Amino acid sequence: MDANLREVPRICDKIARKEREGKTFFSFEYFPPKTEAGVENLYARIDRMASLEPLFCDITWGAGGSTANLTMDIATNIQKYQGLDCMMHLTCTNMAVGVTKEALKEAKEKGIHNILALRGDPPVGEEWKAAVDGFEHAIDLVKFIRQQYGDYFSITVAGYPEGHPDGYLADKISYEEELANLKAKVDAGADVIITQMFFDVDLFLKFVKKCRDAGIMVPIVPGILPLMSYNGFQKMTGFCKTAVPPELSEALEQVKGDDAAVKDLGIRYGVDMCRKILKSGLCPGIHFYTLNTENSVMAMVDALGFVSSTEAIRSLPFRKSTFDPRRTERVRPIYWANRFKSYLFRTTNWEKYPEIQWTNGAARMFLDPPKENILNNVDATPEAAKKLLEHYGEVRVLSAQRMERKTPQANRSLQSRVYRF
């Protein structure tokens, strides 16, 4: 099975599997770009980052639902073409119940199994308020999803190690009340918690322990934001009211005029944070907020040794789609290898896909294929056969008679091959 467990659609089940196996995982977050060119660039970037086999990725839902359609499209395409299970953010902001219901229906139809349920932020310059006939809190959204869809979706909610910027940090409720609210979301059906970014690891670890003491037992995944620029760091920590340890603040001030040095500091500090978190044994993996960039995050993944340099991290020569009908796909025509997206697009509506031996089947490989023949794998109507032949061409198999005419050396060579199409 692949490192990111493509055959397991729900994130909570993926994480549980990793925990049972004692293996650490990592995942990436992206946001919808504002331009068409930006979207194309993002797909190319995700393609490159997907080669590291993250356990999953997620795509945000713009403030006030401003990117709802694009979020859905990107999540769908990531699963179909990039081969990663994608967790789609869904918020309460500016969302009537009917709109939420339609979004969830479409997500299920497109094979999305994972939702990050959030209250959400209002559009810039506006105060947050519930939509007419809408949900007011994330717990309402969690309850609605469970009532409507049972266990189909794995539901993730947000955790705030330092407190919510509009809650405890705004002196509206106590820290204990925030923990009680988080537990209520878990009791209502949330499977996983991913935290807001932070830079104080000790504070985060205390948060995890307080959650456990409060009876919150679901996986808590730390959200790590690589420090990439001085101005961006100041803006983000100010907006989120994030505590900055003195040692990080001092080190940053010394290099703030050198962009490359700031990024290097961010990578080193982020790696140290991750190592300390994983060493604690309290968390099963790391979630990276990429800000749609790749260099810093990929450098951290490499430094942490998350990707083996000696073992295969994919079970097949191609990256399988996580579009539900294709999760168990094991064979693709070799002459589509350089145009796999075209192949995926052209075969999207197929009800069945080719199945054939993809292991060492030397003892039977050269006989006429019985049920393994592609044409026997679908309803073999003349129309279906014609359509398959247009895509694959004729099935060519070496016969026993031809095998007998080969030399012993040639026979051994042939036994290492699979059917050619």
Tab-separated table of C-alpha atoms in Angstrom:
chain	number	residue	atom	x	y	z
A	1	MET	CA	0.000	0.000	0.000
A	2	ASP	CA	1.185	3.540	-0.713
A	3	ALA	CA	2.690	5.686	2.047
A	4	ASN	CA	-0.356	7.952	1.969
A	5	LEU	CA	-2.832	5.044	2.121
A	6	ARG	CA	-4.762	5.951	-1.044
A	7	GLU	CA	-7.142	3.056	-0.587
A	8	VAL	CA	-8.287	4.532	2.752
A	9	PRO	CA	-10.459	7.575	1.986
A	10	ARG	CA	-11.150	9.067	5.439
A	11	ILE	CA	-8.367	11.020	7.142
A	12	CYS	CA	-9.306	9.792	10.611
A	13	ASP	CA	-8.829	6.197	9.406
A	14	LYS	CA	-5.524	7.070	7.729
A	15	ILE	CA	-4.214	8.604	10.959
A	16	ALA	CA	-5.433	5.640	13.029
A	17	ARG	CA	-3.594	3.280	10.665
A	18	LYS	CA	-0.373	5.313	10.965
A	19	GLU	CA	-0.660	5.331	14.765
A	20	ARG	CA	-1.140	1.550	14.880
A	21	GLU	CA	1.940	1.107	12.693
A	22	GLY	CA	3.962	3.589	14.764
A	23	LYS	CA	4.648	5.736	11.684
A	24	THR	CA	4.788	9.517	11.498
A	25	PHE	CA	2.863	11.350	8.779
A	26	PHE	CA	2.812	14.844	7.308
A	27	SER	CA	0.258	16.831	5.313
A	28	PHE	CA	-0.052	20.132	3.423
A	29	GLU	CA	-2.541	23.002	3.288
A	30	TYR	CA	-3.201	25.218	0.253
A	31	PHE	CA	-5.544	28.094	-0.524
A	32	PRO	CA	-7.386	29.012	-3.760
A	33	PRO	CA	-5.398	31.580	-5.808
A	34	LYS	CA	-7.108	34.724	-7.082
A	35	THR	CA	-6.175	34.348	-10.746
A	36	GLU	CA	-6.442	31.641	-13.380
A	37	ALA	CA	-2.673	31.652	-13.837
A	38	GLY	CA	-2.284	31.266	-10.090
A	39	VAL	CA	-4.531	28.215	-10.120
A	40	GLU	CA	-2.460	26.597	-12.885
A	41	ASN	CA	0.724	27.327	-10.942
A	42	LEU	CA	-0.800	25.805	-7.819
A	43	TYR	CA	-1.669	22.573	-9.638
A	44	ALA	CA	1.926	22.323	-10.889
A	45	ARG	CA	3.226	22.925	-7.363
A	46	ILE	CA	0.915	20.328	-5.849
A	47	ASP	CA	2.108	17.863	-8.509
A	48	ARG	CA	5.686	18.324	-7.333
A	49	MET	CA	4.835	18.202	-3.632
A	50	ALA	CA	2.591	15.155	-4.105
A	51	SER	CA	5.702	13.199	-5.102
A	52	LEU	CA	6.624	13.243	-1.379
A	53	GLU	CA	3.435	11.239	-0.649
A	54	PRO	CA	1.862	13.385	2.112
A	55	LEU	CA	-0.931	11.589	3.943
A	56	PHE	CA	-3.455	14.179	2.746
A	57	CYS	CA	-3.818	17.841	1.867
A	58	ASP	CA	-6.498	20.435	2.482
A	59	ILE	CA	-7.837	23.456	0.635
A	60	THR	CA	-9.277	26.507	2.369
A	61	TRP	CA	-12.675	28.137	1.940
A	62	GLY	CA	-12.291	31.897	1.394
A	63	ALA	CA	-13.533	34.419	3.951
A	64	GLY	CA	-17.305	34.647	3.774
A	65	GLY	CA	-17.435	31.725	1.326
A	66	SER	CA	-15.810	33.883	-1.358
A	67	THR	CA	-13.970	30.961	-3.003
A	68	ALA	CA	-16.607	28.250	-2.532
A	69	ASN	CA	-16.812	27.087	-6.165
A	70	LEU	CA	-13.050	27.258	-6.716
A	71	THR	CA	-12.395	25.381	-3.473
A	72	MET	CA	-14.690	22.583	-4.656
A	73	ASP	CA	-13.040	22.450	-8.087
A	74	ILE	CA	-9.508	22.364	-6.676
A	75	ALA	CA	-10.366	19.691	-4.113
A	76	THR	CA	-11.955	17.548	-6.832
A	77	ASN	CA	-9.023	17.939	-9.232
A	78	ILE	CA	-6.452	17.199	-6.528
A	79	GLN	CA	-8.138	13.870	-5.865
A	80	LYS	CA	-8.648	13.028	-9.528
A	81	TYR	CA	-5.302	14.125	-10.981
A	82	GLN	CA	-2.811	14.579	-8.117
A	83	GLY	CA	-3.786	11.415	-6.279
A	84	LEU	CA	-4.109	12.912	-2.787
A	85	ASP	CA	-7.115	12.767	-0.517
A	86	CYS	CA	-8.179	16.367	-0.046
A	87	MET	CA	-9.909	17.772	3.013
A	88	MET	CA	-12.226	20.605	2.005
A	89	HIS	CA	-12.794	23.483	4.397
A	90	LEU	CA	-16.437	24.380	5.008
A	91	THR	CA	-17.485	27.427	7.047
A	92	CYS	CA	-20.625	28.903	8.572
A	93	THR	CA	-19.925	32.431	7.344
A	94	ASN	CA	-22.470	33.712	4.802
A	95	MET	CA	-23.768	30.155	4.376
A	96	ALA	CA	-27.482	29.431	4.621
A	97	VAL	CA	-28.359	25.855	5.527
A	98	GLY	CA	-29.496	25.178	1.966
A	99	VAL	CA	-26.124	26.279	0.559
A	100	THR	CA	-24.277	24.118	3.077
A	101	LYS	CA	-26.466	21.161	2.166
A	102	GLU	CA	-25.703	21.603	-1.535
A	103	ALA	CA	-21.961	21.910	-0.855
A	104	LEU	CA	-21.936	18.669	1.126
A	105	LYS	CA	-24.021	16.899	-1.518
A	106	GLU	CA	-21.607	17.973	-4.257
A	107	ALA	CA	-18.594	17.000	-2.152
A	108	LYS	CA	-19.973	13.483	-1.721
A	109	GLU	CA	-20.844	13.189	-5.409
A	110	LYS	CA	-17.261	14.110	-6.283
A	111	GLY	CA	-15.750	11.578	-3.897
A	112	ILE	CA	-14.555	13.991	-1.200
A	113	HIS	CA	-14.625	12.212	2.165
A	114	ASN	CA	-13.052	14.812	4.443
A	115	ILE	CA	-14.359	18.134	5.769
A	116	LEU	CA	-12.727	20.732	8.030
A	117	ALA	CA	-15.708	22.316	9.800
A	118	LEU	CA	-15.126	25.937	10.838
A	119	ARG	CA	-17.098	28.948	11.933
A	120	GLY	CA	-14.978	30.932	9.489
A	121	ASP	CA	-13.835	34.532	9.178
A	122	PRO	CA	-15.951	37.375	7.820
A	123	PRO	CA	-14.879	39.244	4.682
A	124	VAL	CA	-12.166	41.855	5.359
A	125	GLY	CA	-13.577	44.918	7.089
A	126	GLU	CA	-16.820	43.247	8.211
A	127	GLU	CA	-18.013	41.948	11.566
A	128	TRP	CA	-18.861	38.278	11.842
A	129	LYS	CA	-22.537	37.438	11.930
A	130	ALA	CA	-24.524	34.312	11.222
A	131	ALA	CA	-26.330	34.140	7.899
A	132	VAL	CA	-30.103	34.126	7.893
A	133	ASP	CA	-31.086	30.461	8.229
A	134	GLY	CA	-27.408	29.643	8.749
A	135	PHE	CA	-25.187	28.099	11.404
A	136	GLU	CA	-23.622	30.213	14.131
A	137	HIS	CA	-20.860	27.945	15.419
A	138	ALA	CA	-18.685	25.126	14.086
A	139	ILE	CA	-20.412	22.662	16.422
A	140	ASP	CA	-23.684	23.324	14.588
A	141	LEU	CA	-21.988	22.400	11.312
A	142	VAL	CA	-20.471	19.248	12.829
A	143	LYS	CA	-23.862	18.116	14.121
A	144	PHE	CA	-25.514	18.820	10.777
A	145	ILE	CA	-22.924	16.810	8.825
A	146	ARG	CA	-23.277	13.830	11.156
A	147	GLN	CA	-27.087	13.972	11.058
A	148	GLN	CA	-27.185	14.162	7.261
A	149	TYR	CA	-24.309	11.852	6.293
A	150	GLY	CA	-23.502	9.615	9.231
A	151	ASP	CA	-19.899	8.419	9.061
A	152	TYR	CA	-19.359	9.097	5.359
A	153	PHE	CA	-17.238	12.190	6.113
A	154	SER	CA	-14.230	12.357	8.389
A	155	ILE	CA	-14.734	15.666	10.220
A	156	THR	CA	-11.826	17.779	11.438
A	157	VAL	CA	-12.166	20.855	13.638
A	158	ALA	CA	-9.739	23.606	14.625
A	159	GLY	CA	-7.881	23.819	17.925
A	160	TYR	CA	-6.297	26.973	19.356
A	161	PRO	CA	-3.356	26.267	21.691
A	162	GLU	CA	-3.166	29.910	22.773
A	163	GLY	CA	-6.897	30.558	22.633
A	164	HIS	CA	-9.209	31.772	19.866
A	165	PRO	CA	-8.453	35.333	18.658
A	166	ASP	CA	-12.143	36.184	18.976
A	167	GLY	CA	-12.655	34.207	22.197
A	168	TYR	CA	-10.184	33.820	25.029
A	169	LEU	CA	-7.645	36.178	23.446
A	170	ALA	CA	-10.381	38.811	23.130
A	171	ASP	CA	-11.372	38.339	26.808
A	172	LYS	CA	-14.820	37.065	25.798
A	173	ILE	CA	-14.589	33.622	27.414
A	174	SER	CA	-12.147	31.744	29.648
A	175	TYR	CA	-9.573	29.233	28.434
A	176	GLU	CA	-11.492	26.479	30.238
A	177	GLU	CA	-14.647	27.444	28.354
A	178	GLU	CA	-12.747	27.185	25.071
A	179	LEU	CA	-11.611	23.663	25.979
A	180	ALA	CA	-15.209	22.794	26.869
A	181	ASN	CA	-16.340	24.067	23.461
A	182	LEU	CA	-13.679	21.984	21.745
A	183	LYS	CA	-14.769	18.883	23.647
A	184	ALA	CA	-18.374	19.584	22.652
A	185	LYS	CA	-17.338	19.594	18.971
A	186	VAL	CA	-15.588	16.256	19.421
A	187	ASP	CA	-18.574	14.811	21.279
A	188	ALA	CA	-20.795	16.016	18.431
A	189	GLY	CA	-18.798	13.954	15.923
A	190	ALA	CA	-15.417	15.545	15.145
A	191	ASP	CA	-12.717	12.929	14.450
A	192	VAL	CA	-9.521	15.001	14.321
A	193	ILE	CA	-8.220	18.358	15.598
A	194	ILE	CA	-5.741	20.456	13.606
A	195	THR	CA	-4.370	23.458	15.436
A	196	GLN	CA	-3.918	27.089	14.555
A	197	MET	CA	-0.290	28.012	13.874
A	198	PHE	CA	1.969	28.611	16.874
A	199	PHE	CA	5.666	29.142	17.582
A	200	ASP	CA	5.856	28.226	21.278
A	201	VAL	CA	6.141	24.427	21.445
A	202	ASP	CA	5.906	24.260	25.251
A	203	LEU	CA	2.596	26.113	25.103
A	204	PHE	CA	1.324	23.699	22.454
A	205	LEU	CA	2.299	20.610	24.453
A	206	LYS	CA	0.505	22.012	27.511
A	207	PHE	CA	-2.572	22.475	25.318
A	208	VAL	CA	-2.481	18.823	24.248
A	209	LYS	CA	-2.160	17.638	27.836
A	210	LYS	CA	-5.053	19.871	28.946
A	211	CYS	CA	-7.153	18.436	26.123
A	212	ARG	CA	-6.412	14.890	27.300
A	213	ASP	CA	-7.229	15.847	30.887
A	214	ALA	CA	-10.550	17.266	29.640
A	215	GLY	CA	-11.398	13.959	27.954
A	216	ILE	CA	-10.562	15.015	24.383
A	217	MET	CA	-8.956	11.867	22.998
A	218	VAL	CA	-9.035	12.308	19.202
A	219	PRO	CA	-5.733	12.926	17.336
A	220	ILE	CA	-4.407	16.472	17.732
A	221	VAL	CA	-2.249	17.494	14.764
A	222	PRO	CA	-0.023	20.591	15.111
A	223	GLY	CA	-0.291	23.184	12.356
A	224	ILE	CA	3.183	24.467	11.461
A	225	LEU	CA	3.720	27.636	9.425
A	226	PRO	CA	7.278	28.066	8.061
A	227	LEU	CA	8.635	31.552	8.624
A	228	MET	CA	9.223	32.918	5.111
A	229	SER	CA	9.481	36.697	5.358
A	230	TYR	CA	9.860	39.257	8.123
A	231	ASN	CA	6.887	41.410	7.109
A	232	GLY	CA	4.653	38.414	6.485
A	233	PHE	CA	5.544	36.977	9.885
A	234	GLN	CA	4.733	40.251	11.657
A	235	LYS	CA	1.410	40.554	9.837
A	236	MET	CA	0.333	36.958	10.434
A	237	THR	CA	1.282	36.799	14.125
A	238	GLY	CA	-0.410	40.151	14.700
A	239	PHE	CA	-3.642	39.099	12.994
A	240	CYS	CA	-3.794	35.760	14.828
A	241	LYS	CA	-2.477	37.188	18.136
A	242	THR	CA	0.225	34.528	18.153
A	243	ALA	CA	2.812	34.446	20.946
A	244	VAL	CA	6.410	34.709	19.705
A	245	PRO	CA	9.148	33.241	21.954
A	246	PRO	CA	11.880	35.800	22.800
A	247	GLU	CA	14.638	33.687	21.227
A	248	LEU	CA	12.813	33.601	17.885
A	249	SER	CA	12.033	37.311	18.000
A	250	GLU	CA	15.689	38.169	18.728
A	251	ALA	CA	17.040	35.885	16.008
A	252	LEU	CA	14.576	37.326	13.495
A	253	GLU	CA	15.513	40.915	14.258
A	254	GLN	CA	19.153	40.133	13.481
A	255	VAL	CA	18.386	38.922	9.928
A	256	LYS	CA	15.226	40.858	9.025
A	257	GLY	CA	16.960	42.721	6.196
A	258	ASP	CA	18.089	39.494	4.468
A	259	ASP	CA	15.228	37.511	2.905
A	260	ALA	CA	17.324	34.389	2.327
A	261	ALA	CA	18.555	34.434	5.927
A	262	VAL	CA	14.971	34.835	7.200
A	263	LYS	CA	13.863	31.765	5.228
A	264	ASP	CA	16.849	29.775	6.449
A	265	LEU	CA	16.022	30.742	10.042
A	266	GLY	CA	12.412	29.732	9.443
A	267	ILE	CA	13.423	26.296	8.187
A	268	ARG	CA	15.807	25.641	11.090
A	269	TYR	CA	13.386	26.894	13.724
A	270	GLY	CA	10.478	24.956	12.176
A	271	VAL	CA	12.488	21.726	12.048
A	272	ASP	CA	13.458	22.138	15.716
A	273	MET	CA	9.791	22.680	16.600
A	274	CYS	CA	8.709	19.534	14.753
A	275	ARG	CA	11.429	17.412	16.331
A	276	LYS	CA	10.471	18.536	19.825
A	277	ILE	CA	6.771	17.873	19.156
A	278	LEU	CA	7.360	14.404	17.712
A	279	LYS	CA	9.785	13.507	20.491
A	280	SER	CA	7.026	14.206	23.037
A	281	GLY	CA	5.017	11.304	21.633
A	282	LEU	CA	1.811	13.331	21.983
A	283	CYS	CA	1.148	13.881	18.284
A	284	PRO	CA	1.055	11.434	15.358
A	285	GLY	CA	2.179	13.834	12.619
A	286	ILE	CA	2.703	17.381	11.332
A	287	HIS	CA	0.415	19.567	9.218
A	288	PHE	CA	2.226	22.257	7.199
A	289	TYR	CA	0.626	25.555	6.215
A	290	THR	CA	2.369	25.996	2.875
A	291	LEU	CA	0.941	29.420	1.882
A	292	ASN	CA	1.052	27.903	-1.631
A	293	THR	CA	4.860	27.798	-1.634
A	294	GLU	CA	7.039	24.711	-1.669
A	295	ASN	CA	10.737	25.337	-1.026
A	296	SER	CA	10.668	25.912	2.737
A	297	VAL	CA	8.163	23.136	3.430
A	298	MET	CA	9.962	20.603	1.252
A	299	ALA	CA	13.274	21.525	2.902
A	300	MET	CA	11.694	20.851	6.306
A	301	VAL	CA	10.231	17.520	5.190
A	302	ASP	CA	13.680	16.530	3.923
A	303	ALA	CA	15.479	17.655	7.101
A	304	LEU	CA	13.015	15.719	9.251
A	305	GLY	CA	13.631	12.541	7.244
A	306	PHE	CA	9.935	12.026	6.532
A	307	VAL	CA	10.625	10.582	3.080
A	308	SER	CA	12.842	7.515	2.763
A	309	SER	CA	15.719	7.756	0.316
A	310	THR	CA	16.114	3.969	0.118
A	311	GLU	CA	12.560	2.574	0.112
A	312	ALA	CA	9.773	2.922	-2.414
A	313	ILE	CA	7.011	5.206	-1.148
A	314	ARG	CA	4.576	4.229	-3.889
A	315	SER	CA	3.375	0.702	-4.600
A	316	LEU	CA	2.869	1.219	-8.349
A	317	PRO	CA	4.771	2.997	-11.164
A	318	PHE	CA	2.012	5.614	-11.307
A	319	ARG	CA	0.297	7.740	-8.667
A	320	LYS	CA	-3.195	6.373	-8.228
A	321	SER	CA	-6.194	8.694	-8.274
A	322	THR	CA	-8.216	9.072	-5.065
A	323	PHE	CA	-11.384	9.535	-7.103
A	324	ASP	CA	-13.439	6.719	-5.542
A	325	PRO	CA	-13.922	4.435	-8.578
A	326	ARG	CA	-10.149	4.451	-9.183
A	327	ARG	CA	-8.843	3.811	-5.668
A	328	THR	CA	-8.180	0.152	-6.447
A	329	GLU	CA	-6.878	0.746	-9.983
A	330	ARG	CA	-3.656	-1.199	-10.510
A	331	VAL	CA	-2.952	-1.069	-14.256
A	332	ARG	CA	-2.608	1.681	-16.838
A	333	PRO	CA	-1.449	1.454	-20.464
A	334	ILE	CA	2.225	2.275	-20.616
A	335	TYR	CA	1.901	4.493	-23.650
A	336	TRP	CA	-0.214	6.923	-21.604
A	337	ALA	CA	2.558	7.301	-19.015
A	338	ASN	CA	3.541	10.794	-20.175
A	339	ARG	CA	-0.064	11.927	-20.622
A	340	PHE	CA	-1.668	10.461	-17.537
A	341	LYS	CA	-3.992	13.430	-16.987
A	342	SER	CA	-5.421	12.993	-20.473
A	343	TYR	CA	-5.902	9.306	-19.746
A	344	LEU	CA	-7.665	10.076	-16.453
A	345	PHE	CA	-9.895	12.630	-18.151
A	346	ARG	CA	-10.818	10.349	-21.053
A	347	THR	CA	-11.685	7.436	-18.779
A	348	THR	CA	-13.447	9.387	-16.012
A	349	ASN	CA	-16.863	7.899	-16.719
A	350	TRP	CA	-15.766	4.294	-17.065
A	351	GLU	CA	-17.505	1.987	-14.634
A	352	LYS	CA	-14.653	-0.527	-14.649
A	353	TYR	CA	-10.951	-0.251	-15.300
A	354	PRO	CA	-8.357	-2.683	-16.673
A	355	GLU	CA	-7.235	-5.421	-14.314
A	356	ILE	CA	-4.273	-7.662	-14.985
A	357	GLN	CA	-1.384	-9.344	-13.161
A	358	TRP	CA	1.116	-6.695	-11.969
A	359	THR	CA	3.368	-9.075	-10.053
A	360	ASN	CA	5.726	-11.909	-10.856
A	361	GLY	CA	3.304	-14.231	-12.619
A	362	ALA	CA	5.905	-16.067	-14.703
A	363	ALA	CA	4.130	-19.416	-14.492
A	364	ARG	CA	0.988	-18.160	-16.239
A	365	MET	CA	2.049	-14.962	-17.923
A	366	PHE	CA	2.526	-16.375	-21.381
A	367	LEU	CA	-0.698	-18.313	-21.664
A	368	ASP	CA	-3.716	-16.823	-23.371
A	369	PRO	CA	-5.245	-14.563	-20.740
A	370	PRO	CA	-8.580	-15.758	-19.412
A	371	LYS	CA	-10.482	-13.270	-17.250
A	372	GLU	CA	-7.466	-10.972	-17.033
A	373	ASN	CA	-8.065	-9.886	-20.647
A	374	ILE	CA	-9.086	-6.238	-20.629
A	375	LEU	CA	-11.997	-6.884	-22.976
A	376	ASN	CA	-13.427	-9.454	-20.555
A	377	ASN	CA	-13.303	-6.983	-17.689
A	378	VAL	CA	-16.312	-5.008	-18.874
A	379	ASP	CA	-19.595	-5.942	-20.474
A	380	ALA	CA	-18.208	-7.163	-23.767
A	381	THR	CA	-20.795	-5.606	-26.047
A	382	PRO	CA	-19.542	-4.659	-29.516
A	383	GLU	CA	-19.770	-1.000	-28.549
A	384	ALA	CA	-17.764	-1.516	-25.342
A	385	ALA	CA	-15.120	-3.559	-27.136
A	386	LYS	CA	-14.770	-0.939	-29.855
A	387	LYS	CA	-14.377	1.811	-27.268
A	388	LEU	CA	-11.681	-0.099	-25.383
A	389	LEU	CA	-9.775	-0.894	-28.553
A	390	GLU	CA	-9.741	2.804	-29.435
A	391	HIS	CA	-8.071	3.533	-26.102
A	392	TYR	CA	-5.761	0.506	-25.761
A	393	GLY	CA	-5.234	-1.120	-29.116
A	394	GLU	CA	-5.079	-4.894	-29.499
A	395	VAL	CA	-3.984	-7.120	-26.618
A	396	ARG	CA	-0.791	-8.864	-27.647
A	397	VAL	CA	0.299	-11.988	-25.757
A	398	LEU	CA	3.200	-14.316	-26.419
A	399	SER	CA	1.863	-17.796	-27.156
A	400	ALA	CA	3.319	-21.031	-25.808
A	401	GLN	CA	4.450	-22.014	-29.326
A	402	ARG	CA	6.428	-18.793	-29.718
A	403	MET	CA	7.933	-19.348	-26.267
A	404	GLU	CA	9.239	-22.778	-27.344
A	405	ARG	CA	11.155	-21.173	-30.198
A	406	LYS	CA	13.023	-18.874	-27.820
A	407	THR	CA	16.401	-19.696	-26.324
A	408	PRO	CA	16.562	-20.407	-22.558
A	409	GLN	CA	18.205	-16.999	-22.044
A	410	ALA	CA	15.415	-15.253	-23.936
A	411	ASN	CA	12.808	-17.189	-21.997
A	412	ARG	CA	14.261	-15.976	-18.686
A	413	SER	CA	14.241	-12.420	-19.970
A	414	LEU	CA	10.648	-12.687	-21.110
A	415	GLN	CA	9.536	-14.065	-17.756
A	416	SER	CA	10.347	-10.728	-16.113
A	417	ARG	CA	7.853	-8.850	-18.301
A	418	VAL	CA	4.131	-8.229	-18.086
A	419	TYR	CA	1.570	-8.073	-20.865
A	420	ARG	CA	2.181	-5.364	-23.440
A	421	PHE	CA	-0.687	-3.354	-24.826
